[in-house]
Amino acid sequence: MCWSTAADLTAGTVVTAVGVVCVARVRRARDLPVAALPLLLGAHQLIEAAVRDTGGGCGPATTAWAVIALPLLPVWVPFGVLLAAGPGAGRRLWATAAVGLATGAVLAYCLATRPVTAEVRGLLVRYGVDVPYAPLVAAGYVYATLGALLLGRDPRLRRLGAVLAAGALVCAALWRLAFASTWCAFAAVASLLVLGWVRRPGAPGGGYWFWPPSTKRRYTKKAKRWPTNR
């Protein structure tokens, strides 16, 4: 939801480009899911531009949008945060991952067995799919996506979670009928904070995830010996 097809394309292109930078600059392979979040959400905005362009309905673009927004995000976010936390991840992060997996399974079943529709209403896009026990599923969705960020130990990810939680409240208050679209657009822009997380001072250095640092020792001709660490 960026008010127009052109705005969706612009925002999606910018966020996707930042996502590419995040993925390229990340140092550890286990940080990749979180680093790729802007890439995923930027592509999501580009898909919504296609939804607008086709006038909504039940086409492939609508289905692709719903797959990312509904079953994928509540699994991607908590498991990404869990992986980034490493062996020291607490039980609370494992709980968000378990809830996210269950929520994603329910939403995936709904998308597989029920039609999803998109209705373009002026500046907004309203998506609809029949989800049983909707309040309970929504609570699990929020706990998995926002709880994983807020309950972790990383202060930058907690800041991202706080920004997304504030955005969710605003979107729910102002655009209740188009909450999914508006909040996902807000999340895409807010995910630019991930770039700061990738470049954080405490991030491990020494090469990139796709090009590990060389472990060979350099031979110094001047001293004619192998250097040793003292």
PDB file of C-alpha atoms in Angstrom:
ATOM      1  CA  MET A   1       0.000   0.000   0.000  1.00  0.00           C
ATOM      2  CA  CYS A   2       1.830   3.060  -1.247  1.00  0.00           C
ATOM      3  CA  TRP A   3      -1.185   5.000  -2.531  1.00  0.00           C
ATOM      4  CA  SER A   4      -0.487   4.302  -6.222  1.00  0.00           C
ATOM      5  CA  THR A   5       1.160   1.857  -8.615  1.00  0.00           C
ATOM      6  CA  ALA A   6       4.029   4.273  -9.253  1.00  0.00           C
ATOM      7  CA  ALA A   7       4.617   4.742  -5.531  1.00  0.00           C
ATOM      8  CA  ASP A   8       4.586   0.977  -4.972  1.00  0.00           C
ATOM      9  CA  LEU A   9       7.120   0.526  -7.760  1.00  0.00           C
ATOM     10  CA  THR A  10       9.368   3.278  -6.401  1.00  0.00           C
ATOM     11  CA  ALA A  11       9.259   2.094  -2.805  1.00  0.00           C
ATOM     12  CA  GLY A  12       9.645  -1.535  -3.824  1.00  0.00           C
ATOM     13  CA  THR A  13      12.653  -0.797  -6.018  1.00  0.00           C
ATOM     14  CA  VAL A  14      14.411   1.239  -3.323  1.00  0.00           C
ATOM     15  CA  VAL A  15      13.760  -1.271  -0.539  1.00  0.00           C
ATOM     16  CA  THR A  16      14.766  -4.200  -2.768  1.00  0.00           C
ATOM     17  CA  ALA A  17      18.022  -2.449  -3.692  1.00  0.00           C
ATOM     18  CA  VAL A  18      18.794  -1.895  -0.010  1.00  0.00           C
ATOM     19  CA  GLY A  19      18.004  -5.562   0.587  1.00  0.00           C
ATOM     20  CA  VAL A  20      20.568  -6.570  -2.021  1.00  0.00           C
ATOM     21  CA  VAL A  21      23.153  -4.420  -0.220  1.00  0.00           C
ATOM     22  CA  CYS A  22      22.240  -5.998   3.129  1.00  0.00           C
ATOM     23  CA  VAL A  23      22.633  -9.518   1.772  1.00  0.00           C
ATOM     24  CA  ALA A  24      25.935  -8.637   0.093  1.00  0.00           C
ATOM     25  CA  ARG A  25      27.399  -7.018   3.213  1.00  0.00           C
ATOM     26  CA  VAL A  26      26.324  -9.543   5.835  1.00  0.00           C
ATOM     27  CA  ARG A  27      29.276 -11.331   7.446  1.00  0.00           C
ATOM     28  CA  ARG A  28      27.757 -14.525   8.800  1.00  0.00           C
ATOM     29  CA  ALA A  29      25.604 -16.999   6.910  1.00  0.00           C
ATOM     30  CA  ARG A  30      23.275 -17.336   9.908  1.00  0.00           C
ATOM     31  CA  ASP A  31      22.447 -13.594   9.644  1.00  0.00           C
ATOM     32  CA  LEU A  32      21.171 -13.998   6.077  1.00  0.00           C
ATOM     33  CA  PRO A  33      17.429 -14.417   6.829  1.00  0.00           C
ATOM     34  CA  VAL A  34      17.277 -11.144   8.783  1.00  0.00           C
ATOM     35  CA  ALA A  35      19.530  -9.360   6.281  1.00  0.00           C
ATOM     36  CA  ALA A  36      17.259 -10.517   3.443  1.00  0.00           C
ATOM     37  CA  LEU A  37      14.130  -9.094   5.083  1.00  0.00           C
ATOM     38  CA  PRO A  38      14.255  -5.797   3.089  1.00  0.00           C
ATOM     39  CA  LEU A  39      14.754  -7.838  -0.089  1.00  0.00           C
ATOM     40  CA  LEU A  40      11.658  -9.908   0.670  1.00  0.00           C
ATOM     41  CA  LEU A  41       9.489  -6.938   1.643  1.00  0.00           C
ATOM     42  CA  GLY A  42      10.700  -4.838  -1.273  1.00  0.00           C
ATOM     43  CA  ALA A  43       9.693  -7.602  -3.670  1.00  0.00           C
ATOM     44  CA  HIS A  44       6.381  -7.705  -1.815  1.00  0.00           C
ATOM     45  CA  GLN A  45       5.743  -4.051  -2.674  1.00  0.00           C
ATOM     46  CA  LEU A  46       6.585  -4.711  -6.324  1.00  0.00           C
ATOM     47  CA  ILE A  47       4.023  -7.520  -6.318  1.00  0.00           C
ATOM     48  CA  GLU A  48       1.405  -5.158  -4.927  1.00  0.00           C
ATOM     49  CA  ALA A  49       2.113  -2.802  -7.804  1.00  0.00           C
ATOM     50  CA  ALA A  50       1.132  -5.690 -10.085  1.00  0.00           C
ATOM     51  CA  VAL A  51      -2.022  -6.246  -8.009  1.00  0.00           C
ATOM     52  CA  ARG A  52      -2.986  -2.604  -8.530  1.00  0.00           C
ATOM     53  CA  ASP A  53      -2.161  -2.757 -12.208  1.00  0.00           C
ATOM     54  CA  THR A  54      -4.485  -5.725 -12.738  1.00  0.00           C
ATOM     55  CA  GLY A  55      -7.282  -4.142 -10.720  1.00  0.00           C
ATOM     56  CA  GLY A  56      -7.156  -6.648  -7.872  1.00  0.00           C
ATOM     57  CA  GLY A  57      -9.225  -9.787  -8.088  1.00  0.00           C
ATOM     58  CA  CYS A  58      -7.973 -13.350  -7.553  1.00  0.00           C
ATOM     59  CA  GLY A  59      -5.030 -13.438  -9.968  1.00  0.00           C
ATOM     60  CA  PRO A  60      -1.503 -14.786  -9.500  1.00  0.00           C
ATOM     61  CA  ALA A  61      -0.222 -11.441  -8.186  1.00  0.00           C
ATOM     62  CA  THR A  62      -2.841 -11.447  -5.423  1.00  0.00           C
ATOM     63  CA  THR A  63      -1.927 -15.011  -4.462  1.00  0.00           C
ATOM     64  CA  ALA A  64       1.810 -14.214  -4.454  1.00  0.00           C
ATOM     65  CA  TRP A  65       1.188 -11.168  -2.246  1.00  0.00           C
ATOM     66  CA  ALA A  66      -0.846 -13.235   0.208  1.00  0.00           C
ATOM     67  CA  VAL A  67       1.730 -16.046   0.362  1.00  0.00           C
ATOM     68  CA  ILE A  68       4.436 -13.629   1.493  1.00  0.00           C
ATOM     69  CA  ALA A  69       2.235 -11.589   3.838  1.00  0.00           C
ATOM     70  CA  LEU A  70       0.372 -14.439   5.530  1.00  0.00           C
ATOM     71  CA  PRO A  71       2.169 -17.803   5.904  1.00  0.00           C
ATOM     72  CA  LEU A  72       5.740 -16.762   5.055  1.00  0.00           C
ATOM     73  CA  LEU A  73       6.428 -13.745   7.301  1.00  0.00           C
ATOM     74  CA  PRO A  74       5.369 -15.333  10.634  1.00  0.00           C
ATOM     75  CA  VAL A  75       7.826 -18.150   9.912  1.00  0.00           C
ATOM     76  CA  TRP A  76      10.619 -16.126   8.299  1.00  0.00           C
ATOM     77  CA  VAL A  77      10.957 -13.440  10.980  1.00  0.00           C
ATOM     78  CA  PRO A  78      11.134 -15.546  14.173  1.00  0.00           C
ATOM     79  CA  PHE A  79      13.365 -18.212  12.654  1.00  0.00           C
ATOM     80  CA  GLY A  80      15.617 -15.497  11.188  1.00  0.00           C
ATOM     81  CA  VAL A  81      15.990 -13.832  14.585  1.00  0.00           C
ATOM     82  CA  LEU A  82      16.537 -17.232  16.209  1.00  0.00           C
ATOM     83  CA  LEU A  83      19.342 -18.088  13.777  1.00  0.00           C
ATOM     84  CA  ALA A  84      20.990 -14.688  14.194  1.00  0.00           C
ATOM     85  CA  ALA A  85      20.937 -15.083  17.991  1.00  0.00           C
ATOM     86  CA  GLY A  86      22.990 -18.262  17.712  1.00  0.00           C
ATOM     87  CA  PRO A  87      23.404 -20.966  20.365  1.00  0.00           C
ATOM     88  CA  GLY A  88      22.629 -18.488  23.141  1.00  0.00           C
ATOM     89  CA  ALA A  89      19.051 -17.903  21.985  1.00  0.00           C
ATOM     90  CA  GLY A  90      16.625 -17.970  24.888  1.00  0.00           C
ATOM     91  CA  ARG A  91      13.438 -19.971  25.273  1.00  0.00           C
ATOM     92  CA  ARG A  92      11.353 -16.924  24.387  1.00  0.00           C
ATOM     93  CA  LEU A  93      12.766 -16.882  20.846  1.00  0.00           C
ATOM     94  CA  TRP A  94      12.116 -20.601  20.486  1.00  0.00           C
ATOM     95  CA  ALA A  95       8.529 -19.943  21.590  1.00  0.00           C
ATOM     96  CA  THR A  96       8.025 -17.260  18.926  1.00  0.00           C
ATOM     97  CA  ALA A  97       9.427 -19.623  16.296  1.00  0.00           C
ATOM     98  CA  ALA A  98       7.053 -22.407  17.363  1.00  0.00           C
ATOM     99  CA  VAL A  99       4.039 -20.078  17.336  1.00  0.00           C
ATOM    100  CA  GLY A 100       5.112 -18.677  13.961  1.00  0.00           C
ATOM    101  CA  LEU A 101       5.384 -22.176  12.494  1.00  0.00           C
ATOM    102  CA  ALA A 102       1.904 -23.088  13.712  1.00  0.00           C
ATOM    103  CA  THR A 103       0.421 -19.786  12.516  1.00  0.00           C
ATOM    104  CA  GLY A 104       2.093 -20.120   9.129  1.00  0.00           C
ATOM    105  CA  ALA A 105       0.747 -23.664   8.756  1.00  0.00           C
ATOM    106  CA  VAL A 106      -2.824 -22.512   9.431  1.00  0.00           C
ATOM    107  CA  LEU A 107      -2.555 -19.601   7.012  1.00  0.00           C
ATOM    108  CA  ALA A 108      -0.944 -21.774   4.334  1.00  0.00           C
ATOM    109  CA  TYR A 109      -3.841 -24.231   4.639  1.00  0.00           C
ATOM    110  CA  CYS A 110      -6.328 -21.369   4.280  1.00  0.00           C
ATOM    111  CA  LEU A 111      -4.617 -20.089   1.139  1.00  0.00           C
ATOM    112  CA  ALA A 112      -4.516 -23.599  -0.330  1.00  0.00           C
ATOM    113  CA  THR A 113      -8.196 -24.306   0.267  1.00  0.00           C
ATOM    114  CA  ARG A 114      -9.844 -20.889   0.057  1.00  0.00           C
ATOM    115  CA  PRO A 115      -9.715 -18.075  -2.498  1.00  0.00           C
ATOM    116  CA  VAL A 116      -7.901 -14.844  -1.662  1.00  0.00           C
ATOM    117  CA  THR A 117      -9.197 -11.619  -3.160  1.00  0.00           C
ATOM    118  CA  ALA A 118      -7.871  -8.080  -3.570  1.00  0.00           C
ATOM    119  CA  GLU A 119     -10.098  -5.039  -3.949  1.00  0.00           C
ATOM    120  CA  VAL A 120      -8.578  -1.708  -4.990  1.00  0.00           C
ATOM    121  CA  ARG A 121     -10.444   1.102  -3.255  1.00  0.00           C
ATOM    122  CA  GLY A 122      -8.968   4.384  -4.330  1.00  0.00           C
ATOM    123  CA  LEU A 123      -5.636   4.741  -2.542  1.00  0.00           C
ATOM    124  CA  LEU A 124      -5.999   1.512  -0.592  1.00  0.00           C
ATOM    125  CA  VAL A 125      -5.976  -2.191  -1.384  1.00  0.00           C
ATOM    126  CA  ARG A 126      -8.128  -4.498   0.705  1.00  0.00           C
ATOM    127  CA  TYR A 127      -7.240  -8.202   0.783  1.00  0.00           C
ATOM    128  CA  GLY A 128      -9.629 -10.884   1.924  1.00  0.00           C
ATOM    129  CA  VAL A 129      -9.335 -14.586   2.813  1.00  0.00           C
ATOM    130  CA  ASP A 130     -11.500 -16.706   5.065  1.00  0.00           C
ATOM    131  CA  VAL A 131      -9.445 -17.586   8.168  1.00  0.00           C
ATOM    132  CA  PRO A 132     -11.096 -19.591  10.998  1.00  0.00           C
ATOM    133  CA  TYR A 133     -10.572 -18.318  14.541  1.00  0.00           C
ATOM    134  CA  ALA A 134      -9.230 -15.104  13.029  1.00  0.00           C
ATOM    135  CA  PRO A 135      -8.534 -13.282  16.356  1.00  0.00           C
ATOM    136  CA  LEU A 136      -6.464 -16.208  17.655  1.00  0.00           C
ATOM    137  CA  VAL A 137      -4.533 -16.551  14.385  1.00  0.00           C
ATOM    138  CA  ALA A 138      -3.936 -12.787  14.325  1.00  0.00           C
ATOM    139  CA  ALA A 139      -2.580 -12.914  17.880  1.00  0.00           C
ATOM    140  CA  GLY A 140      -0.187 -15.696  16.891  1.00  0.00           C
ATOM    141  CA  TYR A 141       0.895 -13.716  13.831  1.00  0.00           C
ATOM    142  CA  VAL A 142       1.674 -10.604  15.878  1.00  0.00           C
ATOM    143  CA  TYR A 143       3.471 -12.596  18.572  1.00  0.00           C
ATOM    144  CA  ALA A 144       5.632 -14.388  16.013  1.00  0.00           C
ATOM    145  CA  THR A 145       6.578 -11.391  13.855  1.00  0.00           C
ATOM    146  CA  LEU A 146       6.844  -8.602  16.435  1.00  0.00           C
ATOM    147  CA  GLY A 147       7.556 -10.702  19.511  1.00  0.00           C
ATOM    148  CA  ALA A 148      10.636 -12.280  17.944  1.00  0.00           C
ATOM    149  CA  LEU A 149      12.137  -8.839  17.356  1.00  0.00           C
ATOM    150  CA  LEU A 150      11.103  -7.343  20.715  1.00  0.00           C
ATOM    151  CA  LEU A 151      12.095 -10.326  22.875  1.00  0.00           C
ATOM    152  CA  GLY A 152      15.598 -10.797  21.440  1.00  0.00           C
ATOM    153  CA  ARG A 153      18.782  -9.473  22.984  1.00  0.00           C
ATOM    154  CA  ASP A 154      19.914  -7.392  20.009  1.00  0.00           C
ATOM    155  CA  PRO A 155      19.022  -3.722  20.684  1.00  0.00           C
ATOM    156  CA  ARG A 156      18.879  -2.837  16.978  1.00  0.00           C
ATOM    157  CA  LEU A 157      16.391  -5.602  16.257  1.00  0.00           C
ATOM    158  CA  ARG A 158      14.362  -4.561  19.311  1.00  0.00           C
ATOM    159  CA  ARG A 159      14.274  -1.034  17.885  1.00  0.00           C
ATOM    160  CA  LEU A 160      13.002  -2.405  14.578  1.00  0.00           C
ATOM    161  CA  GLY A 161      10.342  -4.362  16.469  1.00  0.00           C
ATOM    162  CA  ALA A 162       9.239  -1.234  18.360  1.00  0.00           C
ATOM    163  CA  VAL A 163       8.952   0.750  15.114  1.00  0.00           C
ATOM    164  CA  LEU A 164       6.927  -2.022  13.473  1.00  0.00           C
ATOM    165  CA  ALA A 165       4.665  -2.341  16.529  1.00  0.00           C
ATOM    166  CA  ALA A 166       3.976   1.408  16.495  1.00  0.00           C
ATOM    167  CA  GLY A 167       3.251   1.222  12.773  1.00  0.00           C
ATOM    168  CA  ALA A 168       0.845  -1.679  13.336  1.00  0.00           C
ATOM    169  CA  LEU A 169      -1.127   0.354  15.866  1.00  0.00           C
ATOM    170  CA  VAL A 170      -1.338   3.345  13.521  1.00  0.00           C
ATOM    171  CA  CYS A 171      -2.364   1.220  10.534  1.00  0.00           C
ATOM    172  CA  ALA A 172      -4.986  -0.630  12.585  1.00  0.00           C
ATOM    173  CA  ALA A 173      -6.431   2.654  13.839  1.00  0.00           C
ATOM    174  CA  LEU A 174      -6.492   4.502  10.514  1.00  0.00           C
ATOM    175  CA  TRP A 175      -6.987   1.788   7.902  1.00  0.00           C
ATOM    176  CA  ARG A 176      -8.661  -1.145   9.669  1.00  0.00           C
ATOM    177  CA  LEU A 177     -10.170  -2.628   6.510  1.00  0.00           C
ATOM    178  CA  ALA A 178      -6.850  -2.388   4.651  1.00  0.00           C
ATOM    179  CA  PHE A 179      -4.586  -3.211   7.599  1.00  0.00           C
ATOM    180  CA  ALA A 180      -2.646  -6.013   5.892  1.00  0.00           C
ATOM    181  CA  SER A 181      -1.710  -3.843   2.938  1.00  0.00           C
ATOM    182  CA  THR A 182      -0.845  -0.714   4.928  1.00  0.00           C
ATOM    183  CA  TRP A 183       1.196  -2.484   7.588  1.00  0.00           C
ATOM    184  CA  CYS A 184       3.189  -4.523   5.076  1.00  0.00           C
ATOM    185  CA  ALA A 185       4.064  -1.315   3.221  1.00  0.00           C
ATOM    186  CA  PHE A 186       5.145   0.297   6.495  1.00  0.00           C
ATOM    187  CA  ALA A 187       7.174  -2.802   7.375  1.00  0.00           C
ATOM    188  CA  ALA A 188       8.941  -2.641   4.010  1.00  0.00           C
ATOM    189  CA  VAL A 189      10.105   0.925   4.635  1.00  0.00           C
ATOM    190  CA  ALA A 190      10.953   0.244   8.294  1.00  0.00           C
ATOM    191  CA  SER A 191      13.034  -2.761   7.255  1.00  0.00           C
ATOM    192  CA  LEU A 192      15.623  -0.286   5.997  1.00  0.00           C
ATOM    193  CA  LEU A 193      16.761  -0.294   9.641  1.00  0.00           C
ATOM    194  CA  VAL A 194      18.178  -3.747   8.885  1.00  0.00           C
ATOM    195  CA  LEU A 195      20.958  -2.028   6.939  1.00  0.00           C
ATOM    196  CA  GLY A 196      22.119  -0.454  10.201  1.00  0.00           C
ATOM    197  CA  TRP A 197      21.972  -3.878  11.850  1.00  0.00           C
ATOM    198  CA  VAL A 198      24.134  -5.422   9.124  1.00  0.00           C
ATOM    199  CA  ARG A 199      26.673  -2.605   9.484  1.00  0.00           C
ATOM    200  CA  ARG A 200      26.572  -2.550  13.289  1.00  0.00           C
ATOM    201  CA  PRO A 201      29.957  -2.005  14.994  1.00  0.00           C
ATOM    202  CA  GLY A 202      29.789  -5.321  16.817  1.00  0.00           C
ATOM    203  CA  ALA A 203      29.166  -7.370  13.690  1.00  0.00           C
ATOM    204  CA  PRO A 204      31.854 -10.030  13.147  1.00  0.00           C
ATOM    205  CA  GLY A 205      34.406  -9.048  10.536  1.00  0.00           C
ATOM    206  CA  GLY A 206      36.811 -10.860   8.306  1.00  0.00           C
ATOM    207  CA  GLY A 207      35.263 -11.470   4.915  1.00  0.00           C
ATOM    208  CA  TYR A 208      31.712 -12.070   3.782  1.00  0.00           C
ATOM    209  CA  TRP A 209      29.367 -15.065   4.063  1.00  0.00           C
ATOM    210  CA  PHE A 210      30.008 -15.942   0.408  1.00  0.00           C
ATOM    211  CA  TRP A 211      33.794 -15.220   0.559  1.00  0.00           C
ATOM    212  CA  PRO A 212      35.352 -16.379   3.830  1.00  0.00           C
ATOM    213  CA  PRO A 213      38.638 -14.784   4.926  1.00  0.00           C
ATOM    214  CA  SER A 214      41.822 -16.571   3.956  1.00  0.00           C
ATOM    215  CA  THR A 215      43.372 -18.662   6.721  1.00  0.00           C
ATOM    216  CA  LYS A 216      46.788 -18.863   5.029  1.00  0.00           C
ATOM    217  CA  ARG A 217      49.677 -17.198   6.824  1.00  0.00           C
ATOM    218  CA  ARG A 218      51.667 -14.625   4.937  1.00  0.00           C
ATOM    219  CA  TYR A 219      55.385 -15.183   4.449  1.00  0.00           C
ATOM    220  CA  THR A 220      57.428 -12.011   5.071  1.00  0.00           C
ATOM    221  CA  LYS A 221      60.445 -11.836   2.797  1.00  0.00           C
ATOM    222  CA  LYS A 222      62.135  -9.116   4.799  1.00  0.00           C
ATOM    223  CA  ALA A 223      62.258 -11.184   7.957  1.00  0.00           C
ATOM    224  CA  LYS A 224      62.499 -14.441   5.968  1.00  0.00           C
ATOM    225  CA  ARG A 225      60.205 -16.153   8.412  1.00  0.00           C
ATOM    226  CA  TRP A 226      56.540 -16.849   9.013  1.00  0.00           C
ATOM    227  CA  PRO A 227      54.960 -14.231  11.280  1.00  0.00           C
ATOM    228  CA  THR A 228      53.726 -15.431  14.638  1.00  0.00           C
ATOM    229  CA  ASN A 229      51.124 -13.957  16.926  1.00  0.00           C
ATOM    230  CA  ARG A 230      52.465 -12.637  20.182  1.00  0.00           C
TER     231      ARG A 230
END
